[in-house]
Amino acid sequence: MSGDTILNVAPIEIAQSRERRPVTAARETVFDIRNLSVSYGKTPAVKDVSFEIYRNMVTAIIGPSGCGKSTFIRTLNRMNDLVPSAKVEGDVLYHGQDLYASRVDPVQVRRKIGMVFQRPNPFPKSIFDNVAWGLRVLGMKDNLKDRVQHALEQAALWDDVRHRLKKSALGLSGGQQQRLCIARALAVEPEVLLMDEPASSLDPIATSRIEDLMHTLKRDYTIVIVTHNMQQAARVADLTAFFSLDVLPDGARTGLLVEYDATEKIFTQPSDKRTEDYVTGRFG
Ligand SMILES: Nc1ncnc2c1ncn2[C@@H]1O[C@H](COP(=O)(O)OP(=O)(O)OP(=O)(O)O)[C@@H](O)[C@H]1O
Ligand SMILES: [Mg+2]
């Protein structure tokens, strides 16, 4: 039995009041994803995905294990470039610009579109040096101390670490390490923050701090989060995309986008039976 099923026994609570963006309001497209397919060698992982991701919103990607959530989110900052067998087809337009055009520098892409991973992955360096790392690599060395402090404040970690900046990041708790990784991502002033199950290795209190942080950060950033935890998607996301696994005519299994809508709609009145089965726990 998957964790999703256990989590779904309780009804999903939809946070009504909490700064959810009215999804019908004027919205600015950040990513326009068109007919995106990714395969590893000849094996398809996601097929024919098309939807738009909007500025200053939290967009959640949910779906069963193996449906291509991580594969999908990695296409948004060209992290799949680092996987030799990965082949990306279709278009990812970022503010109308083809992210995969030959003149586009993937390093610049990853500066604008930062990523936080499932497991906190601080470098074995001091807290300060972790946050300063990207700034130094990119030559953003003016006001280094101020930039580091600002990033730590944004990640709600400054008060925890202000007196121990020279201490090793590895001495922080798991939740603090994950906020440090968020600070490291924010330090280089990205526009988008991609988060692949950022809280799945954390306890409920640390998870709740990360969720609070997302609510604050979306004022300044566009956030895309992959989560296995549907309660979490319901709590943090303005819009939710449900991916599922489908069997192609040749028998191969691939992930596909089933439904994309306001989070409230996905969890209370989904249009597709497959979404309903998943969010009510009948699937898996
Ligand atoms: N580096 C890789 N090389 C080959 N196949 C891969 C690679 N990464 C993922 N895959 C395959 O692509 C498919 C989608 O995997 P992906 O990790 O994107 O799914 P996911 O939805 O994130 O799953 P989970 O919820 O378990 O994290 C799976 O069949 C997986 O085995
Ligand atoms: Mg994954």
Short mmCIF file of N, CA, C and O in Angstrom, two decimals, residues 16-136:
data_model
loop_
_atom_site.label_atom_id
_atom_site.label_comp_id
_atom_site.label_asym_id
_atom_site.label_seq_id
_atom_site.Cartn_x
_atom_site.Cartn_y
_atom_site.Cartn_z
N GLN A 16 -8.99 27.47 2.96
CA GLN A 16 -9.78 28.45 2.22
C GLN A 16 -9.18 29.84 2.31
O GLN A 16 -9.13 30.57 1.34
N SER A 17 -8.74 30.17 3.53
CA SER A 17 -8.47 31.58 3.78
C SER A 17 -7.04 31.97 3.43
O SER A 17 -6.73 33.12 3.31
N ARG A 18 -6.17 30.99 3.31
CA ARG A 18 -4.77 31.28 3.37
C ARG A 18 -4.16 31.79 2.09
O ARG A 18 -3.54 31.05 1.36
N GLU A 19 -4.37 33.01 1.77
CA GLU A 19 -3.66 33.64 0.67
C GLU A 19 -3.64 32.80 -0.59
O GLU A 19 -2.65 32.76 -1.29
N ARG A 20 -4.69 32.05 -0.81
CA ARG A 20 -4.73 31.35 -2.09
C ARG A 20 -5.05 32.37 -3.16
O ARG A 20 -5.93 33.20 -3.00
N ARG A 21 -4.32 32.33 -4.23
CA ARG A 21 -4.55 33.31 -5.29
C ARG A 21 -5.85 32.96 -6.02
O ARG A 21 -6.07 31.79 -6.33
N PRO A 22 -6.69 33.94 -6.30
CA PRO A 22 -7.84 33.63 -7.14
C PRO A 22 -7.35 33.26 -8.53
O PRO A 22 -6.69 34.07 -9.19
N VAL A 23 -7.58 32.03 -8.93
CA VAL A 23 -6.94 31.57 -10.16
C VAL A 23 -7.56 32.16 -11.41
O VAL A 23 -7.05 32.01 -12.50
N THR A 24 -8.70 32.84 -11.20
CA THR A 24 -9.31 33.48 -12.37
C THR A 24 -8.76 34.89 -12.58
O THR A 24 -9.03 35.51 -13.59
N ALA A 25 -8.03 35.41 -11.58
CA ALA A 25 -7.49 36.76 -11.71
C ALA A 25 -6.49 36.81 -12.86
O ALA A 25 -6.00 35.77 -13.31
N ALA A 26 -6.19 38.03 -13.31
CA ALA A 26 -5.21 38.18 -14.39
C ALA A 26 -3.93 37.49 -13.97
O ALA A 26 -3.46 37.65 -12.85
N ARG A 27 -3.38 36.68 -14.84
CA ARG A 27 -2.18 35.96 -14.43
C ARG A 27 -1.16 35.98 -15.56
O ARG A 27 -1.51 35.96 -16.72
N GLU A 28 0.07 35.98 -15.13
CA GLU A 28 1.17 36.09 -16.09
C GLU A 28 1.80 34.71 -16.25
O GLU A 28 2.17 34.08 -15.26
N THR A 29 1.92 34.28 -17.49
CA THR A 29 2.49 32.97 -17.75
C THR A 29 4.01 33.03 -17.59
O THR A 29 4.67 33.87 -18.20
N VAL A 30 4.56 32.14 -16.79
CA VAL A 30 6.02 32.04 -16.66
C VAL A 30 6.52 30.90 -17.56
O VAL A 30 7.42 31.09 -18.38
N PHE A 31 5.90 29.74 -17.42
CA PHE A 31 6.25 28.60 -18.29
C PHE A 31 5.06 28.25 -19.17
O PHE A 31 3.94 28.11 -18.66
N ASP A 32 5.31 28.09 -20.45
CA ASP A 32 4.29 27.57 -21.35
C ASP A 32 4.86 26.25 -21.88
O ASP A 32 5.82 26.24 -22.66
N ILE A 33 4.28 25.16 -21.40
CA ILE A 33 4.81 23.83 -21.72
C ILE A 33 3.94 23.25 -22.83
O ILE A 33 2.71 23.17 -22.67
N ARG A 34 4.56 22.90 -23.93
CA ARG A 34 3.77 22.46 -25.08
C ARG A 34 4.23 21.10 -25.59
O ARG A 34 5.39 20.96 -26.01
N ASN A 35 3.35 20.14 -25.52
CA ASN A 35 3.60 18.80 -26.07
C ASN A 35 4.94 18.25 -25.62
O ASN A 35 5.73 17.74 -26.42
N LEU A 36 5.20 18.37 -24.34
CA LEU A 36 6.49 17.94 -23.80
C LEU A 36 6.51 16.43 -23.54
O LEU A 36 5.62 15.90 -22.89
N SER A 37 7.51 15.78 -24.10
CA SER A 37 7.71 14.35 -23.82
C SER A 37 9.17 14.15 -23.42
O SER A 37 10.06 14.80 -23.95
N VAL A 38 9.37 13.26 -22.46
CA VAL A 38 10.75 12.93 -22.05
C VAL A 38 10.87 11.42 -22.04
O VAL A 38 9.99 10.71 -21.53
N SER A 39 11.95 10.92 -22.62
CA SER A 39 12.22 9.49 -22.52
C SER A 39 13.66 9.29 -22.06
O SER A 39 14.51 10.16 -22.20
N TYR A 40 13.87 8.12 -21.44
CA TYR A 40 15.23 7.71 -21.07
C TYR A 40 15.60 6.61 -22.04
O TYR A 40 15.02 5.52 -21.98
N GLY A 41 16.54 6.87 -22.94
CA GLY A 41 16.77 5.93 -24.03
C GLY A 41 15.49 5.81 -24.82
O GLY A 41 14.89 6.82 -25.20
N LYS A 42 15.01 4.59 -24.97
CA LYS A 42 13.76 4.41 -25.73
C LYS A 42 12.54 4.34 -24.81
O LYS A 42 11.41 4.21 -25.26
N THR A 43 12.79 4.40 -23.50
CA THR A 43 11.67 4.24 -22.57
C THR A 43 11.02 5.58 -22.25
O THR A 43 11.67 6.48 -21.68
N PRO A 44 9.73 5.74 -22.59
CA PRO A 44 9.09 7.03 -22.30
C PRO A 44 8.84 7.20 -20.80
O PRO A 44 8.54 6.22 -20.10
N ALA A 45 8.99 8.42 -20.33
CA ALA A 45 8.72 8.69 -18.90
C ALA A 45 7.52 9.62 -18.76
O ALA A 45 6.65 9.39 -17.91
N VAL A 46 7.46 10.66 -19.56
CA VAL A 46 6.24 11.49 -19.63
C VAL A 46 5.97 11.80 -21.09
O VAL A 46 6.90 11.91 -21.90
N LYS A 47 4.69 11.93 -21.42
CA LYS A 47 4.32 12.08 -22.82
C LYS A 47 3.30 13.20 -23.00
O LYS A 47 2.33 13.28 -22.26
N ASP A 48 3.60 14.07 -23.96
CA ASP A 48 2.63 15.03 -24.48
C ASP A 48 1.99 15.90 -23.39
O ASP A 48 0.77 16.06 -23.35
N VAL A 49 2.83 16.47 -22.57
CA VAL A 49 2.33 17.32 -21.48
C VAL A 49 2.24 18.77 -21.97
O VAL A 49 3.21 19.30 -22.50
N SER A 50 1.09 19.39 -21.79
CA SER A 50 0.91 20.80 -22.15
C SER A 50 0.16 21.50 -21.04
O SER A 50 -0.95 21.09 -20.68
N PHE A 51 0.75 22.51 -20.47
CA PHE A 51 0.03 23.42 -19.58
C PHE A 51 0.90 24.63 -19.26
O PHE A 51 2.06 24.68 -19.66
N GLU A 52 0.29 25.61 -18.59
CA GLU A 52 1.02 26.84 -18.29
C GLU A 52 1.18 27.00 -16.78
O GLU A 52 0.27 26.65 -16.02
N ILE A 53 2.31 27.55 -16.40
CA ILE A 53 2.58 27.80 -14.97
C ILE A 53 2.66 29.31 -14.78
O ILE A 53 3.29 30.01 -15.59
N TYR A 54 2.00 29.81 -13.73
CA TYR A 54 1.80 31.25 -13.59
C TYR A 54 2.64 31.87 -12.48
O TYR A 54 2.95 31.22 -11.48
N ARG A 55 2.92 33.14 -12.70
CA ARG A 55 3.79 33.90 -11.80
C ARG A 55 3.17 34.09 -10.41
O ARG A 55 1.97 34.33 -10.29
N ASN A 56 4.04 34.05 -9.40
CA ASN A 56 3.63 34.28 -8.00
C ASN A 56 2.53 33.34 -7.53
O ASN A 56 1.71 33.71 -6.69
N MET A 57 2.52 32.18 -8.11
CA MET A 57 1.61 31.15 -7.62
C MET A 57 2.44 29.93 -7.21
O MET A 57 3.56 29.76 -7.67
N VAL A 58 1.82 29.11 -6.36
CA VAL A 58 2.42 27.80 -6.07
C VAL A 58 1.66 26.79 -6.90
O VAL A 58 0.43 26.69 -6.81
N THR A 59 2.38 26.06 -7.73
CA THR A 59 1.78 25.01 -8.55
C THR A 59 2.29 23.67 -8.05
O THR A 59 3.50 23.46 -7.97
N ALA A 60 1.37 22.78 -7.69
CA ALA A 60 1.78 21.46 -7.20
C ALA A 60 1.66 20.43 -8.31
O ALA A 60 0.72 20.48 -9.11
N ILE A 61 2.61 19.52 -8.33
CA ILE A 61 2.55 18.37 -9.24
C ILE A 61 2.34 17.15 -8.35
O ILE A 61 3.18 16.85 -7.49
N ILE A 62 1.22 16.46 -8.55
CA ILE A 62 0.94 15.26 -7.75
C ILE A 62 0.72 14.07 -8.68
O ILE A 62 0.45 14.25 -9.88
N GLY A 63 0.81 12.88 -8.12
CA GLY A 63 0.57 11.68 -8.91
C GLY A 63 1.34 10.51 -8.34
O GLY A 63 2.25 10.69 -7.52
N PRO A 64 1.00 9.29 -8.76
CA PRO A 64 1.63 8.10 -8.18
C PRO A 64 3.12 8.00 -8.51
O PRO A 64 3.59 8.62 -9.46
N SER A 65 3.80 7.20 -7.74
CA SER A 65 5.24 7.00 -7.93
C SER A 65 5.52 6.52 -9.36
O SER A 65 4.81 5.66 -9.89
N GLY A 66 6.51 7.10 -9.98
CA GLY A 66 6.92 6.66 -11.31
C GLY A 66 6.17 7.33 -12.46
O GLY A 66 6.43 7.03 -13.63
N CYS A 67 5.25 8.26 -12.14
CA CYS A 67 4.47 8.88 -13.22
C CYS A 67 5.22 10.04 -13.87
O CYS A 67 4.69 10.71 -14.76
N GLY A 68 6.43 10.31 -13.42
CA GLY A 68 7.27 11.29 -14.11
C GLY A 68 7.26 12.69 -13.52
O GLY A 68 7.67 13.65 -14.17
N LYS A 69 6.89 12.80 -12.24
CA LYS A 69 6.85 14.12 -11.61
C LYS A 69 8.25 14.75 -11.56
O LYS A 69 8.43 15.91 -11.92
N SER A 70 9.23 13.96 -11.10
CA SER A 70 10.59 14.49 -11.00
C SER A 70 11.15 14.75 -12.39
O SER A 70 11.80 15.78 -12.63
N THR A 71 10.89 13.83 -13.30
CA THR A 71 11.34 14.01 -14.68
C THR A 71 10.77 15.31 -15.23
O THR A 71 11.49 16.12 -15.85
N PHE A 72 9.49 15.55 -14.98
CA PHE A 72 8.85 16.75 -15.50
C PHE A 72 9.48 18.00 -14.90
O PHE A 72 9.87 18.92 -15.61
N ILE A 73 9.58 18.06 -13.58
CA ILE A 73 10.04 19.31 -12.95
C ILE A 73 11.49 19.61 -13.37
O ILE A 73 11.86 20.77 -13.51
N ARG A 74 12.26 18.55 -13.61
CA ARG A 74 13.65 18.77 -14.04
C ARG A 74 13.74 19.39 -15.44
O ARG A 74 14.75 19.98 -15.78
N THR A 75 12.67 19.23 -16.24
CA THR A 75 12.73 19.86 -17.57
C THR A 75 12.61 21.38 -17.46
O THR A 75 12.95 22.09 -18.40
N LEU A 76 12.11 21.87 -16.31
CA LEU A 76 11.86 23.30 -16.20
C LEU A 76 13.14 24.10 -15.93
O LEU A 76 13.12 25.33 -16.03
N ASN A 77 14.21 23.43 -15.54
CA ASN A 77 15.49 24.17 -15.45
C ASN A 77 16.65 23.37 -16.08
O ASN A 77 17.80 23.57 -15.74
N ARG A 78 16.28 22.51 -16.98
CA ARG A 78 17.25 21.75 -17.77
C ARG A 78 18.15 20.85 -16.93
O ARG A 78 19.29 20.57 -17.30
N MET A 79 17.61 20.37 -15.81
CA MET A 79 18.41 19.43 -15.01
C MET A 79 18.53 18.09 -15.71
O MET A 79 19.45 17.32 -15.44
N ASN A 80 17.57 17.77 -16.61
CA ASN A 80 17.69 16.50 -17.34
C ASN A 80 18.88 16.50 -18.31
O ASN A 80 19.29 15.43 -18.76
N ASP A 81 19.42 17.68 -18.60
CA ASP A 81 20.63 17.74 -19.43
C ASP A 81 21.74 16.90 -18.82
O ASP A 81 22.64 16.43 -19.50
N LEU A 82 21.69 16.77 -17.48
CA LEU A 82 22.76 16.08 -16.77
C LEU A 82 22.59 14.56 -16.81
O LEU A 82 23.45 13.83 -16.34
N VAL A 83 21.46 14.10 -17.37
CA VAL A 83 21.22 12.65 -17.51
C VAL A 83 21.45 12.29 -18.98
O VAL A 83 20.65 12.67 -19.84
N PRO A 84 22.55 11.59 -19.28
CA PRO A 84 22.90 11.39 -20.70
C PRO A 84 21.80 10.73 -21.53
O PRO A 84 21.61 11.07 -22.69
N SER A 85 21.04 9.79 -20.93
CA SER A 85 20.04 9.07 -21.74
C SER A 85 18.74 9.86 -21.91
O SER A 85 17.87 9.45 -22.68
N ALA A 86 18.59 10.97 -21.20
CA ALA A 86 17.31 11.69 -21.25
C ALA A 86 17.15 12.46 -22.56
O ALA A 86 18.06 13.17 -22.99
N LYS A 87 16.00 12.27 -23.18
CA LYS A 87 15.71 12.99 -24.43
C LYS A 87 14.43 13.80 -24.22
O LYS A 87 13.39 13.25 -23.83
N VAL A 88 14.54 15.10 -24.45
CA VAL A 88 13.40 15.99 -24.22
C VAL A 88 12.86 16.45 -25.57
O VAL A 88 13.61 16.95 -26.41
N GLU A 89 11.56 16.24 -25.80
CA GLU A 89 10.92 16.71 -27.03
C GLU A 89 9.77 17.63 -26.68
O GLU A 89 9.22 17.54 -25.59
N GLY A 90 9.38 18.46 -27.64
CA GLY A 90 8.34 19.45 -27.38
C GLY A 90 8.98 20.74 -26.92
O GLY A 90 10.20 20.91 -27.04
N ASP A 91 8.18 21.64 -26.37
CA ASP A 91 8.70 22.96 -26.03
C ASP A 91 8.45 23.33 -24.57
O ASP A 91 7.38 23.05 -24.03
N VAL A 92 9.47 23.95 -23.99
CA VAL A 92 9.27 24.62 -22.71
C VAL A 92 9.61 26.08 -22.97
O VAL A 92 10.78 26.43 -23.20
N LEU A 93 8.58 26.93 -22.97
CA LEU A 93 8.81 28.35 -23.17
C LEU A 93 8.83 29.02 -21.80
O LEU A 93 7.93 28.80 -20.99
N TYR A 94 9.87 29.81 -21.57
CA TYR A 94 10.02 30.54 -20.31
C TYR A 94 9.89 32.02 -20.66
O TYR A 94 10.74 32.55 -21.38
N HIS A 95 8.84 32.64 -20.21
CA HIS A 95 8.51 34.00 -20.67
C HIS A 95 8.57 34.06 -22.20
O HIS A 95 9.14 34.99 -22.77
N GLY A 96 8.06 33.05 -22.84
CA GLY A 96 7.99 33.03 -24.31
C GLY A 96 9.27 32.61 -25.00
O GLY A 96 9.29 32.47 -26.23
N GLN A 97 10.34 32.40 -24.22
CA GLN A 97 11.64 32.04 -24.81
C GLN A 97 11.85 30.53 -24.73
O GLN A 97 11.62 29.94 -23.66
N ASP A 98 12.31 29.93 -25.81
CA ASP A 98 12.56 28.49 -25.80
C ASP A 98 13.75 28.17 -24.89
O ASP A 98 14.89 28.53 -25.19
N LEU A 99 13.44 27.48 -23.78
CA LEU A 99 14.48 27.17 -22.79
C LEU A 99 15.56 26.25 -23.37
O LEU A 99 16.67 26.19 -22.86
N TYR A 100 15.19 25.53 -24.43
CA TYR A 100 16.12 24.54 -25.00
C TYR A 100 16.79 25.02 -26.28
O TYR A 100 17.46 24.24 -26.95
N ALA A 101 16.64 26.31 -26.61
CA ALA A 101 17.30 26.84 -27.82
C ALA A 101 18.81 26.73 -27.64
O ALA A 101 19.32 26.80 -26.51
N SER A 102 19.53 26.56 -28.75
CA SER A 102 20.96 26.27 -28.64
C SER A 102 21.75 27.42 -28.01
O SER A 102 22.77 27.20 -27.36
N ARG A 103 21.26 28.65 -28.15
CA ARG A 103 22.02 29.77 -27.59
C ARG A 103 21.77 29.95 -26.09
O ARG A 103 22.40 30.79 -25.44
N VAL A 104 20.85 29.19 -25.53
CA VAL A 104 20.53 29.36 -24.10
C VAL A 104 21.57 28.61 -23.25
O VAL A 104 21.87 27.44 -23.51
N ASP A 105 22.11 29.31 -22.25
CA ASP A 105 23.14 28.73 -21.38
C ASP A 105 22.45 28.06 -20.17
O ASP A 105 21.81 28.75 -19.37
N PRO A 106 22.57 26.73 -20.04
CA PRO A 106 21.89 26.05 -18.93
C PRO A 106 22.29 26.57 -17.55
O PRO A 106 21.50 26.51 -16.62
N VAL A 107 23.50 27.09 -17.43
CA VAL A 107 23.93 27.62 -16.12
C VAL A 107 23.10 28.86 -15.76
O VAL A 107 22.66 29.03 -14.62
N GLN A 108 22.86 29.70 -16.75
CA GLN A 108 22.01 30.88 -16.52
C GLN A 108 20.57 30.47 -16.23
O GLN A 108 19.90 31.08 -15.41
N VAL A 109 20.13 29.42 -16.94
CA VAL A 109 18.77 28.91 -16.70
C VAL A 109 18.64 28.51 -15.24
O VAL A 109 17.68 28.88 -14.56
N ARG A 110 19.64 27.79 -14.73
CA ARG A 110 19.55 27.30 -13.34
C ARG A 110 19.75 28.40 -12.32
O ARG A 110 19.40 28.24 -11.16
N ARG A 111 20.32 29.52 -12.75
CA ARG A 111 20.37 30.66 -11.84
C ARG A 111 18.98 31.28 -11.72
O ARG A 111 18.54 31.62 -10.63
N LYS A 112 18.31 31.44 -12.82
CA LYS A 112 16.97 32.05 -12.81
C LYS A 112 15.92 31.10 -12.23
O LYS A 112 14.92 31.54 -11.70
N ILE A 113 16.17 29.81 -12.42
CA ILE A 113 15.18 28.81 -12.02
C ILE A 113 15.88 27.83 -11.07
O ILE A 113 16.53 26.88 -11.50
N GLY A 114 15.79 28.13 -9.77
CA GLY A 114 16.54 27.36 -8.78
C GLY A 114 15.80 26.09 -8.40
O GLY A 114 14.62 25.92 -8.68
N MET A 115 16.54 25.19 -7.73
CA MET A 115 15.91 23.91 -7.38
C MET A 115 16.31 23.47 -5.97
O MET A 115 17.45 23.64 -5.55
N VAL A 116 15.34 22.90 -5.27
CA VAL A 116 15.58 22.32 -3.95
C VAL A 116 15.14 20.86 -4.04
O VAL A 116 14.08 20.56 -4.59
N PHE A 117 15.94 19.98 -3.49
CA PHE A 117 15.72 18.55 -3.69
C PHE A 117 15.06 17.90 -2.47
O PHE A 117 14.90 18.51 -1.42
N GLN A 118 14.76 16.62 -2.64
CA GLN A 118 14.05 15.87 -1.62
C GLN A 118 14.84 15.81 -0.30
O GLN A 118 14.32 16.06 0.76
N ARG A 119 16.12 15.44 -0.44
CA ARG A 119 16.94 15.36 0.76
C ARG A 119 17.78 16.63 0.85
O ARG A 119 18.40 17.01 -0.15
N PRO A 120 17.83 17.25 2.03
CA PRO A 120 18.69 18.42 2.16
C PRO A 120 20.12 18.05 1.76
O PRO A 120 20.61 16.99 2.17
N ASN A 121 20.75 18.84 0.94
CA ASN A 121 22.09 18.47 0.48
C ASN A 121 23.08 19.63 0.65
O ASN A 121 23.66 20.10 -0.32
N PRO A 122 23.25 20.08 1.94
CA PRO A 122 24.24 21.13 2.15
C PRO A 122 25.64 20.63 1.83
O PRO A 122 25.92 19.43 1.93
N PHE A 123 26.50 21.55 1.40
CA PHE A 123 27.90 21.18 1.17
C PHE A 123 28.59 21.06 2.53
O PHE A 123 28.20 21.75 3.48
N PRO A 124 29.64 20.24 2.61
CA PRO A 124 30.37 20.15 3.90
C PRO A 124 31.24 21.38 4.11
O PRO A 124 32.47 21.33 4.11
N LYS A 125 30.58 22.49 4.25
CA LYS A 125 31.24 23.79 4.43
C LYS A 125 30.48 24.53 5.51
O LYS A 125 29.48 24.02 6.02
N SER A 126 30.93 25.75 5.80
CA SER A 126 30.22 26.52 6.83
C SER A 126 28.85 26.94 6.30
O SER A 126 28.59 26.92 5.08
N ILE A 127 27.99 27.35 7.24
CA ILE A 127 26.65 27.83 6.86
C ILE A 127 26.80 29.02 5.90
O ILE A 127 26.16 29.06 4.85
N PHE A 128 27.69 29.95 6.26
CA PHE A 128 27.89 31.12 5.41
C PHE A 128 28.35 30.71 4.01
O PHE A 128 27.80 31.16 3.00
N ASP A 129 29.32 29.83 3.95
CA ASP A 129 29.88 29.45 2.64
C ASP A 129 28.87 28.69 1.78
O ASP A 129 28.93 28.76 0.55
N ASN A 130 27.96 27.97 2.42
CA ASN A 130 26.91 27.30 1.64
C ASN A 130 26.07 28.32 0.89
O ASN A 130 25.81 28.16 -0.30
N VAL A 131 25.65 29.36 1.62
CA VAL A 131 24.76 30.35 0.99
C VAL A 131 25.54 31.21 0.00
O VAL A 131 25.03 31.61 -1.05
N ALA A 132 26.82 31.46 0.33
CA ALA A 132 27.64 32.33 -0.54
C ALA A 132 28.13 31.59 -1.78
O ALA A 132 28.61 32.22 -2.73
N TRP A 133 27.98 30.28 -1.79
CA TRP A 133 28.60 29.46 -2.84
C TRP A 133 28.21 29.91 -4.25
O TRP A 133 29.05 30.25 -5.08
N GLY A 134 26.91 29.95 -4.50
CA GLY A 134 26.44 30.33 -5.84
C GLY A 134 26.82 31.76 -6.19
O GLY A 134 27.12 32.08 -7.34
N LEU A 135 26.79 32.62 -5.16
CA LEU A 135 27.14 34.03 -5.39
C LEU A 135 28.59 34.14 -5.85
O LEU A 135 28.92 34.90 -6.75
N ARG A 136 29.46 33.35 -5.22
CA ARG A 136 30.88 33.39 -5.58
C ARG A 136 31.08 32.82 -6.98
O ARG A 136 31.80 33.39 -7.80
#
